[in-house]
PDB file of C-alpha atoms in Angstrom:
ATOM      1  CA  MET A   1     -36.155  18.679  57.227  1.00 63.00           C
ATOM      2  CA  PRO A   2     -32.756  17.639  57.237  1.00 85.00           C
ATOM      3  CA  GLU A   3     -30.438  20.197  55.982  1.00 91.00           C
ATOM      4  CA  TRP A   4     -26.336  20.357  55.498  1.00 94.00           C
ATOM      5  CA  SER A   5     -24.572  23.063  54.890  1.00 95.00           C
ATOM      6  CA  VAL A   6     -21.047  22.053  52.729  1.00 96.00           C
ATOM      7  CA  ALA A   7     -18.299  23.712  52.775  1.00 96.00           C
ATOM      8  CA  GLU A   8     -15.640  20.955  52.143  1.00 96.00           C
ATOM      9  CA  PRO A   9     -15.548  17.732  50.510  1.00 97.00           C
ATOM     10  CA  ARG A  10     -18.102  15.383  51.754  1.00 96.00           C
ATOM     11  CA  THR A  11     -20.250  12.104  50.649  1.00 96.00           C
ATOM     12  CA  PHE A  12     -23.867  11.381  51.419  1.00 92.00           C
ATOM     13  CA  ALA A  13     -25.460   8.121  51.410  1.00 90.00           C
ATOM     14  CA  LEU A  14     -29.389   9.135  51.863  1.00 90.00           C
ATOM     15  CA  ASP A  15     -31.347   6.537  53.141  1.00 87.00           C
ATOM     16  CA  ASP A  16     -34.872   8.550  52.395  1.00 90.00           C
ATOM     17  CA  PRO A  17     -36.299   7.888  48.885  1.00 93.00           C
ATOM     18  CA  VAL A  18     -35.586  10.424  46.437  1.00 95.00           C
ATOM     19  CA  THR A  19     -38.075  10.999  43.235  1.00 96.00           C
ATOM     20  CA  SER A  20     -37.025  14.707  42.734  1.00 97.00           C
ATOM     21  CA  LEU A  21     -33.601  16.044  42.460  1.00 97.00           C
ATOM     22  CA  LYS A  22     -32.759  20.097  42.292  1.00 96.00           C
ATOM     23  CA  VAL A  23     -29.394  21.133  41.831  1.00 96.00           C
ATOM     24  CA  ARG A  24     -27.855  24.673  40.987  1.00 92.00           C
ATOM     25  CA  VAL A  25     -24.308  25.197  40.752  1.00 92.00           C
ATOM     26  CA  VAL A  26     -22.069  28.259  39.709  1.00 91.00           C
ATOM     27  CA  ASN A  27     -18.500  27.183  37.877  1.00 91.00           C
ATOM     28  CA  GLY A  28     -17.424  23.396  38.214  1.00 94.00           C
ATOM     29  CA  THR A  29     -19.074  20.469  37.030  1.00 97.00           C
ATOM     30  CA  VAL A  30     -22.488  18.744  38.095  1.00 97.00           C
ATOM     31  CA  ASN A  31     -22.830  14.836  37.413  1.00 98.00           C
ATOM     32  CA  VAL A  32     -26.126  13.200  37.814  1.00 98.00           C
ATOM     33  CA  VAL A  33     -26.600   9.543  36.968  1.00 98.00           C
ATOM     34  CA  GLY A  34     -29.635   7.507  37.256  1.00 97.00           C
ATOM     35  CA  VAL A  35     -29.233   3.915  39.173  1.00 96.00           C
ATOM     36  CA  ALA A  36     -32.052   1.249  38.975  1.00 92.00           C
ATOM     37  CA  GLU A  37     -31.602   0.376  42.847  1.00 85.00           C
ATOM     38  CA  GLY A  38     -30.215   1.371  46.052  1.00 80.00           C
ATOM     39  CA  PRO A  39     -30.082   4.686  48.125  1.00 89.00           C
ATOM     40  CA  ALA A  40     -29.313   8.004  46.171  1.00 94.00           C
ATOM     41  CA  ARG A  41     -25.799   9.163  47.023  1.00 96.00           C
ATOM     42  CA  LEU A  42     -24.196  12.747  46.769  1.00 97.00           C
ATOM     43  CA  GLU A  43     -20.339  13.394  46.407  1.00 97.00           C
ATOM     44  CA  VAL A  44     -19.167  16.973  46.733  1.00 97.00           C
ATOM     45  CA  SER A  45     -15.434  16.765  45.858  1.00 97.00           C
ATOM     46  CA  GLU A  46     -14.490  20.434  45.598  1.00 96.00           C
ATOM     47  CA  VAL A  47     -15.801  23.734  47.050  1.00 96.00           C
ATOM     48  CA  VAL A  48     -14.839  26.975  46.638  1.00 95.00           C
ATOM     49  CA  GLY A  49     -16.317  30.216  47.902  1.00 91.00           C
ATOM     50  CA  PRO A  50     -19.798  29.773  49.775  1.00 91.00           C
ATOM     51  CA  PRO A  51     -21.090  26.514  51.171  1.00 95.00           C
ATOM     52  CA  LEU A  52     -23.413  24.391  49.307  1.00 95.00           C
ATOM     53  CA  ILE A  53     -26.887  23.929  50.880  1.00 95.00           C
ATOM     54  CA  VAL A  54     -28.220  20.235  50.832  1.00 96.00           C
ATOM     55  CA  THR A  55     -31.631  19.936  52.186  1.00 95.00           C
ATOM     56  CA  GLN A  56     -34.050  17.124  51.863  1.00 94.00           C
ATOM     57  CA  ARG A  57     -37.730  17.906  51.959  1.00 94.00           C
ATOM     58  CA  GLY A  58     -39.968  14.922  51.377  1.00 93.00           C
ATOM     59  CA  SER A  59     -38.734  12.889  48.657  1.00 95.00           C
ATOM     60  CA  THR A  60     -37.155  16.119  47.010  1.00 96.00           C
ATOM     61  CA  LEU A  61     -33.339  16.624  47.316  1.00 96.00           C
ATOM     62  CA  THR A  62     -32.091  20.168  46.601  1.00 96.00           C
ATOM     63  CA  VAL A  63     -28.125  20.909  46.203  1.00 96.00           C
ATOM     64  CA  SER A  64     -27.850  24.895  45.821  1.00 92.00           C
ATOM     65  CA  TYR A  65     -26.464  28.352  47.474  1.00 89.00           C
ATOM     66  CA  GLU A  66     -28.847  30.368  49.479  1.00 84.00           C
ATOM     67  CA  ASP A  67     -28.489  33.390  47.052  1.00 79.00           C
ATOM     68  CA  LEU A  68     -29.409  31.310  43.895  1.00 75.00           C
ATOM     69  CA  PRO A  69     -32.966  30.649  43.121  1.00 70.00           C
ATOM     70  CA  TRP A  70     -34.350  28.624  40.454  1.00 70.00           C
ATOM     71  CA  LYS A  71     -36.472  31.440  39.268  1.00 70.00           C
ATOM     72  CA  GLY A  72     -35.231  33.645  37.141  1.00 68.00           C
ATOM     73  CA  PHE A  73     -31.700  31.803  36.897  1.00 63.00           C
ATOM     74  CA  LEU A  74     -30.922  32.447  33.233  1.00 62.00           C
ATOM     75  CA  LYS A  75     -30.410  36.077  34.380  1.00 64.00           C
ATOM     76  CA  TRP A  76     -28.088  35.273  37.111  1.00 61.00           C
ATOM     77  CA  PHE A  77     -24.881  37.117  36.617  1.00 60.00           C
ATOM     78  CA  ASP A  78     -23.700  38.413  39.998  1.00 60.00           C
ATOM     79  CA  ARG A  79     -19.908  39.340  39.793  1.00 56.00           C
ATOM     80  CA  LYS A  80     -19.773  37.137  43.346  1.00 57.00           C
ATOM     81  CA  GLY A  81     -19.982  34.046  41.193  1.00 61.00           C
ATOM     82  CA  ARG A  82     -16.424  34.439  39.851  1.00 69.00           C
ATOM     83  CA  ASP A  83     -15.123  33.511  43.604  1.00 82.00           C
ATOM     84  CA  ARG A  84     -17.040  30.031  43.688  1.00 88.00           C
ATOM     85  CA  SER A  85     -17.268  26.787  42.153  1.00 93.00           C
ATOM     86  CA  ALA A  86     -18.085  23.289  43.234  1.00 95.00           C
ATOM     87  CA  VAL A  87     -17.911  19.562  41.674  1.00 97.00           C
ATOM     88  CA  VAL A  88     -20.796  17.674  42.678  1.00 98.00           C
ATOM     89  CA  SER A  89     -21.858  14.000  41.188  1.00 98.00           C
ATOM     90  CA  LEU A  90     -24.978  12.750  42.320  1.00 98.00           C
ATOM     91  CA  ALA A  91     -26.481   9.027  41.794  1.00 97.00           C
ATOM     92  CA  VAL A  92     -30.479   8.897  42.095  1.00 97.00           C
ATOM     93  CA  PRO A  93     -33.153   6.505  41.178  1.00 96.00           C
ATOM     94  CA  ALA A  94     -33.293   6.440  37.591  1.00 97.00           C
ATOM     95  CA  GLY A  95     -37.566   7.185  37.597  1.00 96.00           C
ATOM     96  CA  ALA A  96     -36.662  10.632  39.494  1.00 97.00           C
ATOM     97  CA  SER A  97     -37.219  14.138  37.931  1.00 98.00           C
ATOM     98  CA  VAL A  98     -34.127  16.109  37.575  1.00 98.00           C
ATOM     99  CA  GLU A  99     -33.751  19.767  37.738  1.00 96.00           C
ATOM    100  CA  VAL A 100     -30.234  21.053  36.950  1.00 96.00           C
ATOM    101  CA  GLY A 101     -28.849  25.055  36.769  1.00 92.00           C
ATOM    102  CA  VAL A 102     -25.561  25.827  36.197  1.00 91.00           C
ATOM    103  CA  VAL A 103     -23.464  29.234  35.771  1.00 88.00           C
ATOM    104  CA  GLY A 104     -20.356  28.789  34.147  1.00 88.00           C
ATOM    105  CA  ALA A 105     -20.329  25.025  34.921  1.00 89.00           C
ATOM    106  CA  GLU A 106     -20.444  21.630  32.902  1.00 96.00           C
ATOM    107  CA  ALA A 107     -23.498  19.455  33.403  1.00 97.00           C
ATOM    108  CA  VAL A 108     -23.647  16.017  32.395  1.00 98.00           C
ATOM    109  CA  VAL A 109     -26.973  13.678  32.957  1.00 98.00           C
ATOM    110  CA  SER A 110     -27.151  10.421  32.205  1.00 98.00           C
ATOM    111  CA  GLY A 111     -29.638   7.570  32.616  1.00 97.00           C
ATOM    112  CA  ILE A 112     -32.616   9.132  33.891  1.00 98.00           C
ATOM    113  CA  ARG A 113     -36.187   7.862  32.849  1.00 97.00           C
ATOM    114  CA  GLY A 114     -38.042  10.731  34.567  1.00 97.00           C
ATOM    115  CA  ARG A 115     -38.506  14.483  33.548  1.00 98.00           C
ATOM    116  CA  THR A 116     -35.272  16.439  32.736  1.00 98.00           C
ATOM    117  CA  GLU A 117     -34.849  20.282  32.748  1.00 97.00           C
ATOM    118  CA  VAL A 118     -31.487  21.839  32.457  1.00 96.00           C
ATOM    119  CA  ARG A 119     -30.653  25.663  32.711  1.00 92.00           C
ATOM    120  CA  GLY A 120     -27.596  27.078  31.535  1.00 88.00           C
ATOM    121  CA  VAL A 121     -26.056  30.464  31.589  1.00 86.00           C
ATOM    122  CA  THR A 122     -22.464  29.289  30.329  1.00 86.00           C
ATOM    123  CA  GLY A 123     -20.975  26.131  30.283  1.00 88.00           C
ATOM    124  CA  ASP A 124     -21.641  23.036  28.031  1.00 95.00           C
ATOM    125  CA  THR A 125     -24.381  20.170  28.486  1.00 97.00           C
ATOM    126  CA  THR A 126     -24.334  16.185  27.604  1.00 98.00           C
ATOM    127  CA  LEU A 127     -27.452  14.292  27.800  1.00 98.00           C
ATOM    128  CA  VAL A 128     -26.994  10.819  27.486  1.00 98.00           C
ATOM    129  CA  GLY A 129     -29.497   7.934  27.469  1.00 97.00           C
ATOM    130  CA  LEU A 130     -32.751   9.951  28.825  1.00 97.00           C
ATOM    131  CA  ALA A 131     -36.158   8.290  28.337  1.00 96.00           C
ATOM    132  CA  GLY A 132     -38.185  11.114  29.636  1.00 96.00           C
ATOM    133  CA  PRO A 133     -39.323  14.528  28.611  1.00 97.00           C
ATOM    134  CA  VAL A 134     -36.268  16.795  28.043  1.00 98.00           C
ATOM    135  CA  ARG A 135     -36.223  20.670  28.286  1.00 97.00           C
ATOM    136  CA  ALA A 136     -32.933  22.571  27.830  1.00 96.00           C
ATOM    137  CA  GLU A 137     -32.370  26.151  28.404  1.00 94.00           C
ATOM    138  CA  THR A 138     -29.220  28.016  27.251  1.00 92.00           C
ATOM    139  CA  VAL A 139     -27.788  31.599  27.038  1.00 90.00           C
ATOM    140  CA  SER A 140     -24.435  30.778  25.367  1.00 90.00           C
ATOM    141  CA  GLY A 141     -23.561  27.122  26.459  1.00 90.00           C
ATOM    142  CA  ASN A 142     -23.942  24.118  23.921  1.00 96.00           C
ATOM    143  CA  VAL A 143     -25.932  21.115  24.472  1.00 97.00           C
ATOM    144  CA  GLU A 144     -25.039  17.535  22.978  1.00 97.00           C
ATOM    145  CA  ALA A 145     -27.989  14.856  23.497  1.00 97.00           C
ATOM    146  CA  GLN A 146     -26.795  11.316  23.114  1.00 96.00           C
ATOM    147  CA  SER A 147     -29.289   8.503  22.573  1.00 95.00           C
ATOM    148  CA  VAL A 148     -32.194  10.454  24.130  1.00 95.00           C
ATOM    149  CA  ALA A 149     -35.747   8.880  23.654  1.00 94.00           C
ATOM    150  CA  GLY A 150     -37.991  11.355  25.295  1.00 91.00           C
ATOM    151  CA  GLU A 151     -39.431  14.427  23.465  1.00 94.00           C
ATOM    152  CA  LEU A 152     -36.665  17.254  23.627  1.00 97.00           C
ATOM    153  CA  ARG A 153     -37.226  20.977  23.810  1.00 97.00           C
ATOM    154  CA  TYR A 154     -34.566  23.223  23.527  1.00 97.00           C
ATOM    155  CA  SER A 155     -34.037  27.360  23.490  1.00 96.00           C
ATOM    156  CA  SER A 156     -31.143  29.307  23.571  1.00 95.00           C
ATOM    157  CA  VAL A 157     -29.343  32.450  22.529  1.00 93.00           C
ATOM    158  CA  SER A 158     -25.997  31.522  21.001  1.00 94.00           C
ATOM    159  CA  GLY A 159     -25.373  27.663  22.112  1.00 94.00           C
ATOM    160  CA  ASP A 160     -25.424  24.742  19.568  1.00 97.00           C
ATOM    161  CA  LEU A 161     -27.402  21.980  19.512  1.00 97.00           C
ATOM    162  CA  THR A 162     -26.064  18.390  18.711  1.00 97.00           C
ATOM    163  CA  VAL A 163     -28.310  15.421  18.756  1.00 97.00           C
ATOM    164  CA  VAL A 164     -26.661  12.310  17.934  1.00 95.00           C
ATOM    165  CA  ASP A 165     -28.598   9.012  17.292  1.00 93.00           C
ATOM    166  CA  GLY A 166     -31.728  10.031  18.825  1.00 93.00           C
ATOM    167  CA  THR A 167     -34.557   7.638  19.445  1.00 90.00           C
ATOM    168  CA  GLY A 168     -37.462  10.051  20.061  1.00 88.00           C
ATOM    169  CA  THR A 169     -40.081  11.179  17.464  1.00 85.00           C
ATOM    170  CA  SER A 170     -40.142  14.961  18.734  1.00 93.00           C
ATOM    171  CA  VAL A 171     -37.671  17.704  18.799  1.00 96.00           C
ATOM    172  CA  ARG A 172     -38.462  21.441  18.800  1.00 97.00           C
ATOM    173  CA  ALA A 173     -35.610  24.100  19.439  1.00 97.00           C
ATOM    174  CA  ASP A 174     -35.171  27.643  18.666  1.00 97.00           C
ATOM    175  CA  SER A 175     -32.018  29.776  18.692  1.00 96.00           C
ATOM    176  CA  VAL A 176     -30.800  33.154  17.507  1.00 96.00           C
ATOM    177  CA  THR A 177     -27.090  32.423  16.430  1.00 95.00           C
ATOM    178  CA  GLY A 178     -26.771  28.906  17.384  1.00 94.00           C
ATOM    179  CA  ASP A 179     -26.558  25.930  14.961  1.00 97.00           C
ATOM    180  CA  MET A 180     -28.198  22.989  15.367  1.00 97.00           C
ATOM    181  CA  VAL A 181     -27.083  19.339  14.082  1.00 97.00           C
ATOM    182  CA  ILE A 182     -30.150  16.520  14.774  1.00 96.00           C
ATOM    183  CA  ASP A 183     -29.337  12.935  13.900  1.00 95.00           C
ATOM    184  CA  LEU A 184     -32.681  10.594  14.369  1.00 92.00           C
ATOM    185  CA  ASP A 185     -33.393   7.244  13.972  1.00 88.00           C
ATOM    186  CA  PRO A 186     -36.697   7.009  16.100  1.00 82.00           C
ATOM    187  CA  ALA A 187     -38.252   3.669  16.636  1.00 72.00           C
ATOM    188  CA  ASP A 188     -41.883   4.948  15.258  1.00 71.00           C
ATOM    189  CA  ARG A 189     -41.039   6.389  11.653  1.00 66.00           C
ATOM    190  CA  GLY A 190     -43.095   9.480  12.288  1.00 74.00           C
ATOM    191  CA  THR A 191     -41.592  12.608  13.399  1.00 86.00           C
ATOM    192  CA  ASP A 192     -42.322  15.953  14.639  1.00 93.00           C
ATOM    193  CA  ILE A 193     -39.356  18.222  14.167  1.00 95.00           C
ATOM    194  CA  ARG A 194     -39.588  21.970  14.540  1.00 97.00           C
ATOM    195  CA  LEU A 195     -36.420  24.000  14.366  1.00 98.00           C
ATOM    196  CA  THR A 196     -36.261  27.649  14.060  1.00 97.00           C
ATOM    197  CA  THR A 197     -32.766  30.028  14.121  1.00 96.00           C
ATOM    198  CA  VAL A 198     -32.049  33.522  13.045  1.00 96.00           C
ATOM    199  CA  SER A 199     -28.765  33.008  11.633  1.00 95.00           C
ATOM    200  CA  GLY A 200     -27.586  29.574  12.634  1.00 95.00           C
ATOM    201  CA  GLU A 201     -26.930  26.708  10.312  1.00 97.00           C
ATOM    202  CA  ILE A 202     -29.210  23.635  10.144  1.00 98.00           C
ATOM    203  CA  ALA A 203     -28.629  20.179   9.584  1.00 97.00           C
ATOM    204  CA  ILE A 204     -30.980  17.162   9.805  1.00 97.00           C
ATOM    205  CA  ARG A 205     -30.119  13.479   9.199  1.00 95.00           C
ATOM    206  CA  LEU A 206     -33.209  11.162   9.121  1.00 91.00           C
ATOM    207  CA  PRO A 207     -33.640   7.173   8.391  1.00 88.00           C
ATOM    208  CA  HIS A 208     -34.248   6.215   5.139  1.00 83.00           C
ATOM    209  CA  PRO A 209     -37.517   5.260   4.812  1.00 83.00           C
ATOM    210  CA  THR A 210     -39.381   7.941   7.003  1.00 87.00           C
ATOM    211  CA  ASP A 211     -42.456   9.341   7.203  1.00 90.00           C
ATOM    212  CA  ALA A 212     -42.847  13.264   7.117  1.00 92.00           C
ATOM    213  CA  ARG A 213     -44.102  16.320   5.646  1.00 95.00           C
ATOM    214  CA  VAL A 214     -41.325  18.580   4.998  1.00 96.00           C
ATOM    215  CA  GLU A 215     -41.142  22.302   4.870  1.00 97.00           C
ATOM    216  CA  ALA A 216     -37.714  24.082   5.399  1.00 97.00           C
ATOM    217  CA  ASN A 217     -36.928  27.493   4.306  1.00 96.00           C
ATOM    218  CA  THR A 218     -33.961  30.171   4.480  1.00 96.00           C
ATOM    219  CA  THR A 219     -34.003  33.619   3.504  1.00 94.00           C
ATOM    220  CA  SER A 220     -30.407  34.035   2.559  1.00 92.00           C
ATOM    221  CA  GLY A 221     -28.648  30.813   2.899  1.00 93.00           C
ATOM    222  CA  ALA A 222     -27.831  27.613   0.867  1.00 93.00           C
ATOM    223  CA  VAL A 223     -30.384  24.610   0.759  1.00 95.00           C
ATOM    224  CA  SER A 224     -29.543  20.716   0.090  1.00 95.00           C
ATOM    225  CA  SER A 225     -31.555  17.371   0.230  1.00 95.00           C
ATOM    226  CA  ALA A 226     -30.019  13.859   0.180  1.00 95.00           C
ATOM    227  CA  PHE A 227     -34.208  12.677  -0.698  1.00 94.00           C
ATOM    228  CA  ASP A 228     -35.222  12.766  -4.094  1.00 92.00           C
ATOM    229  CA  ASP A 229     -38.861  12.906  -2.972  1.00 92.00           C
ATOM    230  CA  LEU A 230     -38.395  16.605  -2.201  1.00 95.00           C
ATOM    231  CA  ARG A 231     -38.354  19.399  -3.918  1.00 95.00           C
ATOM    232  CA  VAL A 232     -36.045  22.368  -3.889  1.00 94.00           C
ATOM    233  CA  ASP A 233     -36.849  25.551  -4.751  1.00 91.00           C
ATOM    234  CA  GLY A 234     -35.303  29.299  -5.149  1.00 84.00           C
ATOM    235  CA  GLN A 235     -32.675  30.722  -7.338  1.00 70.00           C
ATOM    236  CA  TRP A 236     -32.000  34.038  -5.839  1.00 75.00           C
ATOM    237  CA  GLY A 237     -33.005  35.008  -2.637  1.00 80.00           C
ATOM    238  CA  SER A 238     -35.242  32.904  -0.572  1.00 92.00           C
ATOM    239  CA  LYS A 239     -34.871  28.862  -0.833  1.00 94.00           C
ATOM    240  CA  SER A 240     -36.887  26.016   0.327  1.00 96.00           C
ATOM    241  CA  ILE A 241     -37.210  22.407   0.561  1.00 96.00           C
ATOM    242  CA  LYS A 242     -40.957  20.865   0.440  1.00 96.00           C
ATOM    243  CA  GLY A 243     -42.451  17.850  -0.212  1.00 96.00           C
ATOM    244  CA  THR A 244     -43.779  14.299   1.459  1.00 95.00           C
ATOM    245  CA  LEU A 245     -41.588  11.487   2.883  1.00 92.00           C
ATOM    246  CA  GLY A 246     -43.176   7.830   2.850  1.00 90.00           C
ATOM    247  CA  SER A 247     -46.941   8.638   3.910  1.00 90.00           C
ATOM    248  CA  GLY A 248     -46.011  11.767   5.492  1.00 90.00           C
ATOM    249  CA  THR A 249     -47.490  11.004   9.002  1.00 90.00           C
ATOM    250  CA  GLY A 250     -44.921  13.045  10.750  1.00 91.00           C
ATOM    251  CA  THR A 251     -43.637  17.091  10.397  1.00 94.00           C
ATOM    252  CA  LEU A 252     -40.467  18.273   9.809  1.00 95.00           C
ATOM    253  CA  LYS A 253     -40.247  22.045   9.727  1.00 97.00           C
ATOM    254  CA  ALA A 254     -36.972  24.402   9.738  1.00 97.00           C
ATOM    255  CA  THR A 255     -36.650  27.817   9.464  1.00 97.00           C
ATOM    256  CA  THR A 256     -33.429  30.265   9.457  1.00 96.00           C
ATOM    257  CA  VAL A 257     -33.116  33.996   7.661  1.00 95.00           C
ATOM    258  CA  SER A 258     -29.626  33.839   6.864  1.00 94.00           C
ATOM    259  CA  GLY A 259     -28.074  29.924   7.711  1.00 95.00           C
ATOM    260  CA  SER A 260     -27.958  27.391   5.655  1.00 96.00           C
ATOM    261  CA  ILE A 261     -30.277  24.031   5.876  1.00 97.00           C
ATOM    262  CA  ALA A 262     -29.232  20.417   5.005  1.00 97.00           C
ATOM    263  CA  LEU A 263     -31.462  17.152   5.218  1.00 96.00           C
ATOM    264  CA  LEU A 264     -29.384  14.134   5.377  1.00 96.00           C
ATOM    265  CA  ARG A 265     -30.344  10.397   4.868  1.00 92.00           C
ATOM    266  CA  ARG A 266     -29.071   7.908   7.349  1.00 87.00           C
ATOM    267  CA  PRO A 267     -27.889   4.708   5.267  1.00 81.00           C
ATOM    268  CA  GLU A 268     -29.724   1.564   5.672  1.00 72.00           C
ATOM    269  CA  SER A 269     -26.899  -0.408   6.966  1.00 51.00           C
ATOM    270  CA  GLU A 270     -24.091   0.975   9.032  1.00 51.00           C
ATOM    271  CA  PRO A 271     -24.732   4.466  10.259  1.00 45.00           C
ATOM    272  CA  GLU A 272     -22.104   6.612   9.437  1.00 46.00           C
ATOM    273  CA  SER A 273     -20.923   9.845  10.877  1.00 49.00           C
ATOM    274  CA  ALA A 274     -23.879  12.872  10.694  1.00 46.00           C
ATOM    275  CA  SER A 275     -20.776  15.126   9.893  1.00 46.00           C
ATOM    276  CA  GLU A 276     -20.033  13.398   6.609  1.00 48.00           C
ATOM    277  CA  PRO A 277     -21.270  15.075   3.271  1.00 44.00           C
ATOM    278  CA  ALA A 278     -24.316  13.579   1.750  1.00 44.00           C
ATOM    279  CA  SER A 279     -24.572  13.649  -1.566  1.00 42.00           C
ATOM    280  CA  GLY A 280     -28.054  15.268  -3.381  1.00 45.00           C
ATOM    281  CA  LYS A 281     -29.431  18.010  -4.494  1.00 42.00           C
ATOM    282  CA  VAL A 282     -27.796  21.220  -3.835  1.00 43.00           C
ATOM    283  CA  LEU A 283     -28.989  24.819  -4.518  1.00 43.00           C
TER     284      LEU A 283
END
């Protein structure tokens, strides 16, 4: 089993096949990109503190520290982490599965067709052009997903979730205080969207036409809808948006206690910014 201790900048070209990648870094940056052909490549351009341990067991490549396990990763708040950081870039086959764990580090994962799982304590994560299933868990880091086609699962305490030009049909997310902005244009008009937050704001933009049974509820926030087929109810206290869009083959459920909920409609021509206001019924 090849193993390397990396205490200074170094580049690796890995001739053995890589079908699974596992990376855990404290502070700094992790960049992972999927490539169509060629061997996996690893570049460690900066290491501060203890060395990174690089191992390849079979077709699994691991880049981490000796004292940073994947299990219980989100509870890792060791003070020694303040004295370490690393900048790591990897190119792996696009079909590989990827696990990335970051404490205080930024992570970017792009072009992966296999399963992607990201866990972060702090530090933002960007996911671009992922075709396989995606799972993201954070404590306070934000997650931005661009052009993600696979099903997306997200869980956070206070991080925000932003989905831009999503082509997948399934998004399930929950948070305590984080906001959620979901912009979808799935190839299949049916959707499965289920969002839950306590005090975060929720904004969802869907194509028109779309097919979904809609049920959105807030206890004390405001609601608005750009779809005439949906009913906005509630004058004081609890408010809701309910109804059926198209044939109703999909599902859209959104729940928040004190946050607001907005359902926006994608124009049929050129897409507009998800942050632009939409006209419609407001309560």
